[in-house]
Short mmCIF file of C-alpha atoms and ligand atoms in Angstrom, two decimals:
data_model
loop_
_atom_site.label_atom_id
_atom_site.label_comp_id
_atom_site.label_asym_id
_atom_site.label_seq_id
_atom_site.Cartn_x
_atom_site.Cartn_y
_atom_site.Cartn_z
CA UNK A 1 9.75 -38.77 40.84
CA UNK A 2 6.48 -40.62 41.47
CA UNK A 3 3.73 -39.89 39.02
CA UNK A 4 0.16 -40.54 39.96
CA UNK A 5 -1.43 -42.38 37.07
CA UNK A 6 -5.20 -42.81 37.10
CA UNK A 7 -7.63 -44.45 34.75
CA UNK A 8 -11.17 -45.80 34.77
CA UNK A 9 -12.78 -48.73 33.02
CA UNK A 10 -16.47 -48.46 32.21
CA UNK A 11 -18.23 -51.58 33.43
CA UNK A 12 -20.59 -52.42 30.62
CA UNK A 13 -18.85 -55.29 28.88
CA UNK A 14 -16.64 -58.32 29.11
CA UNK A 15 -12.94 -57.75 28.41
CA UNK A 16 -11.71 -58.96 25.02
CA UNK A 17 -8.27 -59.52 23.56
CA UNK A 18 -8.14 -55.95 22.23
CA UNK A 19 -8.82 -54.52 25.71
CA UNK A 20 -6.12 -56.75 27.11
CA UNK A 21 -3.41 -55.77 24.64
CA UNK A 22 -4.45 -52.13 24.32
CA UNK A 23 -5.26 -51.22 27.91
CA UNK A 24 -5.00 -53.89 30.58
CA UNK A 25 -1.55 -55.25 29.86
CA UNK A 26 0.15 -51.84 29.52
CA UNK A 27 -1.64 -50.53 32.61
CA UNK A 28 -0.56 -53.50 34.71
CA UNK A 29 3.01 -53.09 33.43
CA UNK A 30 2.97 -49.37 34.27
CA UNK A 31 1.64 -50.07 37.76
CA UNK A 32 4.71 -52.13 38.56
CA UNK A 33 7.11 -49.26 37.95
CA UNK A 34 8.63 -47.71 41.03
CA UNK A 35 8.05 -44.21 39.75
CA UNK A 36 4.31 -44.80 39.30
CA UNK A 37 1.54 -44.52 41.88
CA UNK A 38 -1.35 -46.14 40.04
CA UNK A 39 -5.07 -45.58 40.65
CA UNK A 40 -7.25 -47.88 38.60
CA UNK A 41 -10.96 -48.05 39.10
CA UNK A 42 -14.18 -49.40 37.75
CA UNK A 43 -16.28 -46.56 36.37
CA UNK A 44 -19.61 -48.05 37.31
CA UNK A 45 -21.37 -44.69 37.61
CA UNK A 46 -20.35 -44.05 34.03
CA UNK A 47 -21.75 -47.48 33.14
CA UNK A 48 -25.21 -46.28 34.19
CA UNK A 49 -25.08 -43.72 31.41
CA UNK A 50 -24.63 -46.45 28.83
CA UNK A 51 -26.73 -49.26 30.25
CA UNK A 52 -29.89 -49.65 32.29
CA UNK A 53 -29.47 -53.40 32.59
CA UNK A 54 -28.59 -54.14 36.25
CA UNK A 55 -27.54 -57.73 35.61
CA UNK A 56 -25.16 -56.65 32.87
CA UNK A 57 -23.52 -53.99 35.00
CA UNK A 58 -23.17 -56.29 37.95
CA UNK A 59 -21.68 -59.07 35.87
CA UNK A 60 -19.33 -56.69 34.12
CA UNK A 61 -18.04 -55.26 37.39
CA UNK A 62 -17.16 -58.73 38.57
CA UNK A 63 -15.57 -59.81 35.30
CA UNK A 64 -13.54 -56.66 34.91
CA UNK A 65 -12.24 -56.80 38.47
CA UNK A 66 -11.30 -60.47 38.09
CA UNK A 67 -9.64 -59.75 34.74
CA UNK A 68 -7.40 -57.01 36.06
CA UNK A 69 -6.39 -59.07 39.07
CA UNK A 70 -5.75 -62.14 36.94
CA UNK A 71 -3.68 -60.02 34.58
CA UNK A 72 -1.29 -59.39 37.45
CA UNK A 73 -2.50 -56.20 39.09
CA UNK A 74 -1.19 -56.11 42.65
CA UNK A 75 -3.87 -54.49 44.81
CA UNK A 76 -1.31 -53.79 47.53
CA UNK A 77 0.81 -51.68 45.23
CA UNK A 78 -2.04 -50.14 43.25
CA UNK A 79 -5.18 -48.40 44.48
CA UNK A 80 -7.88 -50.51 42.81
CA UNK A 81 -11.49 -49.61 43.55
CA UNK A 82 -15.03 -49.05 42.34
CA UNK A 83 -16.13 -45.50 41.60
CA UNK A 84 -19.48 -46.12 43.29
CA UNK A 85 -17.73 -46.96 46.58
CA UNK A 86 -16.38 -43.41 46.79
CA UNK A 87 -19.19 -41.04 47.83
CA UNK A 88 -16.77 -38.12 47.50
CA UNK A 89 -16.85 -38.53 43.71
CA UNK A 90 -20.52 -37.56 43.20
CA UNK A 91 -20.07 -34.87 45.84
CA UNK A 92 -17.15 -33.40 43.94
CA UNK A 93 -19.09 -33.81 40.69
CA UNK A 94 -21.62 -31.34 41.99
CA UNK A 95 -19.00 -28.82 43.09
CA UNK A 96 -17.46 -29.03 39.64
CA UNK A 97 -20.84 -28.88 37.90
CA UNK A 98 -21.39 -25.49 39.48
CA UNK A 99 -18.26 -24.03 37.89
CA UNK A 100 -18.56 -25.77 34.53
CA UNK A 101 -19.81 -23.74 31.61
CA UNK A 102 -22.79 -25.35 29.97
CA UNK A 103 -21.25 -24.34 26.64
CA UNK A 104 -18.23 -26.50 27.39
CA UNK A 105 -20.45 -29.55 27.74
CA UNK A 106 -22.34 -28.64 24.56
CA UNK A 107 -19.05 -29.18 22.74
CA UNK A 108 -18.35 -32.68 24.08
CA UNK A 109 -17.96 -35.12 21.17
CA UNK A 110 -20.28 -37.80 22.53
CA UNK A 111 -23.09 -35.32 23.17
CA UNK A 112 -22.54 -33.56 19.85
CA UNK A 113 -22.65 -36.86 18.00
CA UNK A 114 -26.02 -37.66 19.58
CA UNK A 115 -27.35 -34.22 18.63
CA UNK A 116 -26.04 -34.50 15.06
CA UNK A 117 -27.65 -37.89 14.68
CA UNK A 118 -30.98 -36.58 15.93
CA UNK A 119 -30.79 -33.53 13.69
CA UNK A 120 -29.99 -35.64 10.65
CA UNK A 121 -33.00 -37.84 11.43
CA UNK A 122 -35.23 -34.78 11.69
CA UNK A 123 -35.80 -35.34 15.41
CA UNK A 124 -35.59 -32.95 18.33
CA UNK A 125 -31.90 -32.20 18.91
CA UNK A 126 -31.92 -33.71 22.40
CA UNK A 127 -34.18 -36.67 21.72
CA UNK A 128 -33.12 -39.64 23.83
CA UNK A 129 -30.21 -37.73 25.41
CA UNK A 130 -30.10 -38.07 29.19
CA UNK A 131 -28.63 -35.46 31.48
CA UNK A 132 -26.25 -38.26 32.49
CA UNK A 133 -24.74 -38.36 29.01
CA UNK A 134 -24.50 -34.60 29.04
CA UNK A 135 -22.75 -34.58 32.42
CA UNK A 136 -20.40 -37.45 31.57
CA UNK A 137 -17.31 -35.20 31.30
CA UNK A 138 -17.93 -33.60 34.70
CA UNK A 139 -18.20 -36.96 36.46
CA UNK A 140 -14.99 -37.99 34.74
CA UNK A 141 -13.30 -34.76 35.84
CA UNK A 142 -14.28 -35.56 39.44
CA UNK A 143 -12.78 -39.06 39.08
CA UNK A 144 -9.50 -37.52 38.07
CA UNK A 145 -9.38 -34.40 40.24
CA UNK A 146 -10.42 -36.08 43.50
CA UNK A 147 -7.04 -37.82 43.50
CA UNK A 148 -4.72 -35.16 42.06
CA UNK A 149 -3.84 -37.45 39.16
CA UNK A 150 -0.88 -36.34 37.05
CA UNK A 151 -1.34 -38.67 34.09
CA UNK A 152 -4.48 -40.20 32.67
CA UNK A 153 -3.91 -43.02 30.17
CA UNK A 154 -6.92 -43.23 27.84
CA UNK A 155 -7.89 -44.12 24.31
CA UNK A 156 -8.01 -41.36 21.72
CA UNK A 157 -11.77 -41.01 22.05
CA UNK A 158 -11.26 -39.83 25.65
CA UNK A 159 -8.66 -37.13 25.07
CA UNK A 160 -11.25 -34.38 24.98
CA UNK A 161 -12.62 -35.49 28.35
CA UNK A 162 -9.23 -35.19 30.01
CA UNK A 163 -8.80 -31.75 28.46
CA UNK A 164 -12.17 -30.78 29.87
CA UNK A 165 -11.07 -32.00 33.30
CA UNK A 166 -8.14 -29.60 33.04
CA UNK A 167 -10.42 -26.74 32.00
CA UNK A 168 -12.79 -27.44 34.85
CA UNK A 169 -9.92 -27.70 37.36
CA UNK A 170 -8.47 -24.40 36.20
CA UNK A 171 -11.82 -22.73 36.45
CA UNK A 172 -12.32 -24.00 40.01
CA UNK A 173 -8.80 -23.00 41.03
CA UNK A 174 -9.34 -19.57 39.56
CA UNK A 175 -12.72 -18.97 41.19
CA UNK A 176 -11.68 -20.12 44.65
CA UNK A 177 -8.23 -18.60 44.41
CA UNK A 178 -5.93 -21.51 45.19
CA UNK A 179 -4.30 -24.45 43.38
CA UNK A 180 -6.76 -26.98 44.74
CA UNK A 181 -6.33 -29.30 41.81
CA UNK A 182 -3.36 -30.69 39.99
CA UNK A 183 -3.89 -30.26 36.24
CA UNK A 184 -4.02 -33.75 34.73
CA UNK A 185 -2.32 -34.67 31.49
CA UNK A 186 -3.51 -37.18 28.99
CA UNK A 187 -1.21 -40.15 28.33
CA UNK A 188 -1.52 -42.00 25.05
CA UNK A 189 0.55 -45.14 24.69
CA UNK A 190 1.88 -44.84 21.16
CA UNK A 191 3.65 -48.20 21.01
CA UNK A 192 0.68 -50.25 22.13
CA UNK A 193 -0.91 -52.27 19.37
CA UNK A 194 -4.49 -51.81 18.29
CA UNK A 195 -5.74 -55.28 17.47
CA UNK A 196 -7.88 -56.01 14.44
CA UNK A 197 -11.03 -57.96 15.17
CA UNK A 198 -12.52 -60.97 13.38
CA UNK A 199 -13.45 -58.91 10.31
CA UNK A 200 -10.18 -56.95 10.10
CA UNK A 201 -11.63 -53.70 11.47
CA UNK A 202 -10.46 -52.49 14.89
CA UNK A 203 -11.50 -55.02 17.55
CA UNK A 204 -14.44 -53.43 19.31
CA UNK A 205 -17.63 -54.39 21.02
CA UNK A 206 -19.49 -51.94 18.82
CA UNK A 207 -18.45 -53.86 15.68
CA UNK A 208 -19.29 -57.20 17.30
CA UNK A 209 -15.97 -58.59 16.05
CA UNK A 210 -14.19 -59.36 19.32
CA UNK A 211 -12.15 -62.32 20.50
CA UNK A 212 -12.92 -63.02 24.17
CA UNK A 213 -10.04 -62.90 26.61
CA UNK A 214 -11.26 -65.35 29.28
CA UNK A 215 -15.00 -65.79 28.94
CA UNK A 216 -15.99 -69.12 27.47
CA UNK A 217 -12.54 -70.51 28.24
CA UNK A 218 -10.01 -71.98 25.88
CA UNK A 219 -12.73 -73.34 23.64
CA UNK A 220 -14.20 -69.92 22.81
CA UNK A 221 -10.80 -68.43 22.27
CA UNK A 222 -9.94 -71.14 19.76
CA UNK A 223 -13.30 -70.92 17.99
CA UNK A 224 -13.02 -67.17 17.66
CA UNK A 225 -9.51 -67.40 16.24
CA UNK A 226 -10.75 -69.88 13.65
CA UNK A 227 -13.31 -67.28 12.55
CA UNK A 228 -10.75 -64.55 11.82
CA UNK A 229 -11.26 -63.52 8.20
CA UNK A 230 -8.38 -64.32 5.82
CA UNK A 231 -7.98 -64.14 2.06
CA UNK A 232 -8.62 -67.20 -0.06
CA UNK A 233 -5.04 -68.27 -0.67
CA UNK A 234 -4.53 -71.99 -0.43
CA UNK A 235 -1.92 -73.85 1.59
CA UNK A 236 1.38 -73.61 -0.27
CA UNK A 237 0.60 -70.17 -1.69
CA UNK A 238 2.66 -67.34 -0.16
CA UNK A 239 0.67 -65.09 2.24
CA UNK A 240 1.27 -61.40 2.85
CA UNK A 241 1.98 -61.00 6.61
CA UNK A 242 1.53 -57.24 6.52
CA UNK A 243 -2.06 -57.42 5.38
CA UNK A 244 -2.95 -60.31 7.66
CA UNK A 245 -4.86 -59.83 10.92
CA UNK A 246 -3.39 -63.10 12.15
CA UNK A 247 0.10 -61.67 11.93
CA UNK A 248 -0.86 -58.39 13.62
CA UNK A 249 -2.41 -60.26 16.52
CA UNK A 250 0.48 -62.70 16.73
CA UNK A 251 2.98 -59.86 16.99
CA UNK A 252 1.15 -58.41 19.97
CA UNK A 253 1.96 -61.56 21.92
CA UNK A 254 5.31 -62.66 20.54
CA UNK A 255 8.97 -61.72 20.71
CA UNK A 256 10.76 -60.27 17.69
CA UNK A 257 12.27 -63.67 16.90
CA UNK A 258 8.94 -65.49 17.12
CA UNK A 259 7.31 -62.87 14.92
CA UNK A 260 10.08 -63.17 12.34
CA UNK A 261 9.58 -66.95 12.26
CA UNK A 262 5.81 -66.58 11.85
CA UNK A 263 6.32 -64.01 9.09
CA UNK A 264 8.57 -66.46 7.28
CA UNK A 265 6.06 -69.28 7.67
CA UNK A 266 3.36 -67.12 6.07
CA UNK A 267 5.64 -66.11 3.21
CA UNK A 268 6.53 -69.78 2.77
CA UNK A 269 2.87 -70.63 2.30
CA UNK A 270 1.64 -72.10 5.61
CA UNK A 271 -2.10 -72.83 5.33
CA UNK A 272 -4.46 -70.42 7.09
CA UNK A 273 -5.85 -73.21 9.25
CA UNK A 274 -2.43 -74.15 10.48
CA UNK A 275 -1.47 -70.50 10.94
CA UNK A 276 -4.51 -70.02 13.15
CA UNK A 277 -3.47 -72.97 15.27
CA UNK A 278 0.00 -71.42 15.69
CA UNK A 279 -1.60 -68.12 16.70
CA UNK A 280 -3.94 -69.83 19.15
CA UNK A 281 -1.08 -71.69 20.81
CA UNK A 282 1.01 -68.55 21.12
CA UNK A 283 -1.83 -66.62 22.76
CA UNK A 284 -2.51 -69.54 25.07
CA UNK A 285 1.04 -69.41 26.42
CA UNK A 286 0.25 -65.98 27.84
CA UNK A 287 -3.47 -66.33 28.52
CA UNK A 288 -3.80 -69.84 29.97
CA UNK A 289 -2.14 -69.12 33.35
CA UNK A 290 -4.13 -65.91 33.73
CA UNK A 291 -7.34 -67.71 32.83
CA UNK A 292 -6.71 -70.10 35.67
CA UNK A 293 -6.50 -67.23 38.18
CA UNK A 294 -9.50 -65.61 36.55
CA UNK A 295 -11.65 -68.70 36.97
CA UNK A 296 -10.53 -69.05 40.58
CA UNK A 297 -11.43 -65.43 41.30
CA UNK A 298 -14.79 -65.52 39.54
CA UNK A 299 -15.67 -68.53 41.66
CA UNK A 300 -14.96 -66.52 44.83
CA UNK A 301 -16.59 -63.11 44.46
CA UNK A 302 -16.18 -62.47 48.18
CA UNK A 303 -12.42 -62.34 47.71
CA UNK A 304 -12.81 -59.74 44.97
CA UNK A 305 -15.25 -57.81 47.12
CA UNK A 306 -12.76 -57.67 49.96
CA UNK A 307 -9.98 -56.43 47.67
CA UNK A 308 -12.24 -53.71 46.28
CA UNK A 309 -13.34 -52.61 49.73
CA UNK A 310 -9.75 -52.23 50.79
CA UNK A 311 -9.09 -50.31 47.61
CA UNK A 312 -12.02 -48.03 48.35
CA UNK A 313 -10.73 -47.32 51.83
CA UNK A 314 -7.29 -46.40 50.47
CA UNK A 315 -8.92 -44.20 47.84
CA UNK A 316 -11.23 -42.51 50.32
CA UNK A 317 -8.32 -41.76 52.60
CA UNK A 318 -7.24 -39.37 49.86
CA UNK A 319 -10.57 -38.21 48.44
CA UNK A 320 -12.27 -37.53 51.78
CA UNK A 321 -9.79 -34.95 53.12
CA UNK A 322 -9.62 -33.44 49.65
CA UNK A 323 -13.37 -32.96 49.44
CA UNK A 324 -13.45 -31.74 53.05
CA UNK A 325 -10.90 -29.11 52.11
CA UNK A 326 -13.05 -28.08 49.15
CA UNK A 327 -16.19 -27.90 51.27
CA UNK A 328 -14.40 -25.50 53.56
CA UNK A 329 -13.16 -23.43 50.66
CA UNK A 330 -16.54 -23.03 48.98
CA UNK A 331 -18.47 -22.10 52.11
CA UNK A 332 -19.87 -25.48 53.13
CA UNK A 333 -17.83 -25.83 56.28
CA UNK A 334 -19.61 -28.12 58.64
CA UNK A 335 -19.47 -28.73 62.37
CA UNK A 336 -17.90 -25.44 63.43
CA UNK A 337 -19.56 -22.15 64.08
CA UNK A 338 -18.46 -19.59 61.59
CA UNK A 339 -15.90 -17.39 63.32
CA UNK A 340 -16.22 -13.65 62.76
CA UNK A 341 -13.07 -13.42 60.66
CA UNK A 342 -14.34 -16.19 58.42
CA UNK A 343 -17.47 -14.20 57.86
CA UNK A 344 -15.17 -11.34 56.94
CA UNK A 345 -13.63 -13.52 54.24
CA UNK A 346 -10.60 -14.95 56.03
CA UNK A 347 -10.13 -18.67 56.58
CA UNK A 348 -11.07 -19.55 60.14
CA UNK A 349 -8.60 -21.71 62.01
CA UNK A 350 -9.85 -25.15 62.95
CA UNK A 351 -11.08 -25.28 66.48
CA UNK A 352 -8.17 -25.27 68.91
CA UNK A 353 -4.46 -25.13 68.14
CA UNK A 354 -3.05 -25.52 64.65
CA UNK A 355 -0.84 -28.48 63.71
CA UNK A 356 2.82 -27.87 64.52
CA UNK A 357 6.35 -28.90 63.68
CA UNK A 358 8.83 -29.71 66.46
CA UNK A 359 12.54 -29.66 65.53
CA UNK A 360 15.25 -31.56 67.38
CA UNK A 361 18.78 -32.87 67.06
CA UNK A 362 19.11 -36.62 67.03
CA UNK A 363 21.81 -38.66 68.78
CA UNK A 364 24.25 -38.52 65.87
CA UNK A 365 23.96 -34.75 65.67
CA UNK A 366 21.69 -34.47 62.68
CA UNK A 367 18.59 -32.31 62.48
CA UNK A 368 15.08 -33.63 62.19
CA UNK A 369 11.55 -32.60 63.02
CA UNK A 370 8.23 -34.15 63.79
CA UNK A 371 4.83 -33.04 62.58
CA UNK A 372 2.10 -33.14 65.23
CA UNK A 373 -1.62 -32.68 64.70
CA UNK A 374 -3.49 -30.02 66.66
CA UNK A 375 -4.31 -32.56 69.35
CA UNK A 376 -0.73 -33.70 69.69
CA UNK A 377 -0.67 -36.91 67.63
CA UNK A 378 2.68 -37.54 65.98
CA UNK A 379 2.03 -37.92 62.26
CA UNK A 380 5.44 -37.67 60.63
CA UNK A 381 9.14 -37.84 61.42
CA UNK A 382 11.39 -36.14 58.85
CA UNK A 383 14.54 -37.44 57.23
CA UNK A 384 17.72 -36.30 59.01
CA UNK A 385 19.64 -33.29 57.74
CA UNK A 386 23.19 -32.17 58.43
CA UNK A 387 22.10 -28.56 58.15
CA UNK A 388 19.28 -27.21 60.31
CA UNK A 389 18.41 -24.75 57.54
CA UNK A 390 17.63 -27.66 55.21
CA UNK A 391 15.27 -29.09 57.82
CA UNK A 392 13.59 -25.69 58.10
CA UNK A 393 13.28 -25.42 54.34
CA UNK A 394 11.54 -28.78 54.23
CA UNK A 395 9.03 -27.66 56.85
CA UNK A 396 8.25 -24.71 54.65
CA UNK A 397 7.77 -26.93 51.59
CA UNK A 398 5.52 -29.32 53.48
CA UNK A 399 3.46 -26.37 54.59
CA UNK A 400 3.23 -24.85 51.14
CA UNK A 401 3.03 -27.87 48.88
CA UNK A 402 1.98 -30.67 51.22
CA UNK A 403 -1.72 -30.42 50.53
CA UNK A 404 -1.44 -30.00 46.78
CA UNK A 405 1.52 -32.00 45.58
CA UNK A 406 2.79 -34.35 48.25
CA UNK A 407 2.20 -38.01 47.62
CA UNK A 408 1.41 -40.12 50.65
CA UNK A 409 2.78 -43.59 50.00
CA UNK A 410 0.84 -46.28 51.74
CA UNK A 411 3.17 -48.94 53.14
CA UNK A 412 1.89 -52.13 54.71
CA UNK A 413 1.66 -50.59 58.20
CA UNK A 414 2.89 -47.05 57.82
CA UNK A 415 2.84 -44.00 55.57
CA UNK A 416 5.56 -42.00 53.95
CA UNK A 417 5.46 -38.55 52.49
CA UNK A 418 7.05 -37.75 49.15
CA UNK A 419 7.66 -34.32 47.70
CA UNK A 420 8.85 -34.04 44.11
CA UNK A 421 9.46 -37.75 44.07
CA UNK A 422 11.74 -37.75 47.14
CA UNK A 423 10.75 -39.44 50.38
CA UNK A 424 10.98 -36.70 52.99
CA UNK A 425 9.24 -38.03 56.09
CA UNK A 426 7.64 -41.17 57.52
CA UNK A 427 4.84 -41.95 59.93
CA UNK A 428 5.10 -44.12 63.02
CA UNK A 429 4.12 -47.78 62.58
CA UNK A 430 0.43 -48.53 62.98
CA UNK A 431 -1.20 -51.57 64.53
CA UNK A 432 -3.16 -52.55 61.44
CA UNK A 433 -4.31 -51.36 58.07
CA UNK A 434 -7.44 -49.73 59.40
CA UNK A 435 -5.40 -47.65 61.86
CA UNK A 436 -3.02 -46.75 59.06
CA UNK A 437 -5.88 -45.67 56.79
CA UNK A 438 -7.40 -43.52 59.51
CA UNK A 439 -4.02 -41.92 60.15
CA UNK A 440 -3.75 -41.32 56.41
CA UNK A 441 -6.98 -39.34 56.45
CA UNK A 442 -5.79 -37.31 59.46
CA UNK A 443 -2.45 -36.62 57.81
CA UNK A 444 -4.19 -35.33 54.69
CA UNK A 445 -6.34 -33.11 56.84
CA UNK A 446 -3.34 -31.74 58.72
CA UNK A 447 -1.54 -31.03 55.44
CA UNK A 448 -4.60 -29.12 54.29
CA UNK A 449 -4.71 -27.23 57.57
CA UNK A 450 -1.04 -26.29 57.23
CA UNK A 451 -1.65 -25.02 53.71
CA UNK A 452 -4.50 -22.87 54.98
CA UNK A 453 -2.40 -21.23 57.71
CA UNK A 454 -0.74 -18.00 56.77
N1 LIG B 1 -14.74 -42.56 30.11
C1 LIG B 1 -13.70 -43.57 30.16
C2 LIG B 1 -13.90 -44.56 29.03
O1 LIG B 1 -15.00 -44.80 28.61
C3 LIG B 1 -13.72 -44.29 31.48
C4 LIG B 1 -13.43 -43.35 32.59
C5 LIG B 1 -14.30 -42.89 33.53
C6 LIG B 1 -12.18 -42.76 32.86
N2 LIG B 1 -13.67 -42.05 34.38
C7 LIG B 1 -12.38 -41.94 34.01
C8 LIG B 1 -10.92 -42.83 32.25
C9 LIG B 1 -11.33 -41.19 34.53
C10 LIG B 1 -9.89 -42.08 32.80
C11 LIG B 1 -10.09 -41.26 33.92
O2 LIG B 1 -12.92 -45.12 28.57
#
């Protein structure tokens, strides 16, 4: 069963060791699993809420993209893109805004914290609060819902936002009377370590206690490690591994056996200076090769740009038909005259014939079917079945669930359709990726058309 996993990274900073261990490394590992269809993107519209410094946002977008790629993200397997390259996201944000209760947004933690702070300072409750901050959860809901994400891995501070995305999706589904949106679930990685920063508190940009991952190179990494706060025990005195940040960080990079050896060295009284050198060398084993790719990527922004553009086109192949379907559903159908029955409240068929299935028996006697678009383009060929009834049942499922819960897997030059984690049909081969992506958009549209037929 393939699960669509989606998460965003706000582009306001430079990734540090805590981001790497807590978010990047587990996300890259998850993206390699065969049962995961990962969507990772740079939340640069969200960045505008936090920062009005163009140079910082631009720099951060580049650094974050290079970091994820250097950390092993495979842009052919994953859909990796920038939020601001997907015009369907702000479009969907507006549709969702119009069904979102203002009271729901009043309860968002980030907004409430700003109001509480103002109130405590005797200021107007909304002083310094932009509508962008207020709308943050709706934009995030659009990020998630545009792609029918099943799981959203986030930090604990974001759980409420994912819950709001569910609320908003349910509200929209209810108002417009169909399961337009998959209800996303939050995913919290319990086993992933939270790294302490230089001062022993959680490593975080807001505490200014971070250890850089790549920026500043090996030299900065080493200098930062030397600044990690320790107690004043001298070399030769036993150290307590369990209260030492050095040990916590070491463990996040090392095997059980290496960690046991480091623990023993601390108990045996290794000096803090030497312990820091051991930690630095262990981190370098993992970070040095990635840093090399990072530096190579940063030096060639055009390569990153190309990867992100391809990612955006894969992402839009899903978001565009989705938003088109929603436009139709909410009364913003474009390009066709409103047919009388549509005015009477019934979905109007698309101009011309509907898409159709054509069943046949192949040379070894098994039953298959093809799915053709209204204008006769072959979009899918089904798996073979021994029993014609099974083939018929699959047609019914594609019709009923295709638009909402099928996953279209993008192969190098073709597409395949999965229902409930099973591959059920495949497209013809396409000449190139652009042709494949266009066919992807048409397939999504046809699935939506099928769902709308009665
Ligand atoms: N708000 C998230 C954060 O600050 C980033 C984000 C934006 C996001 N859109 C998202 C995360 C959608 C998950 C899904 O961490």
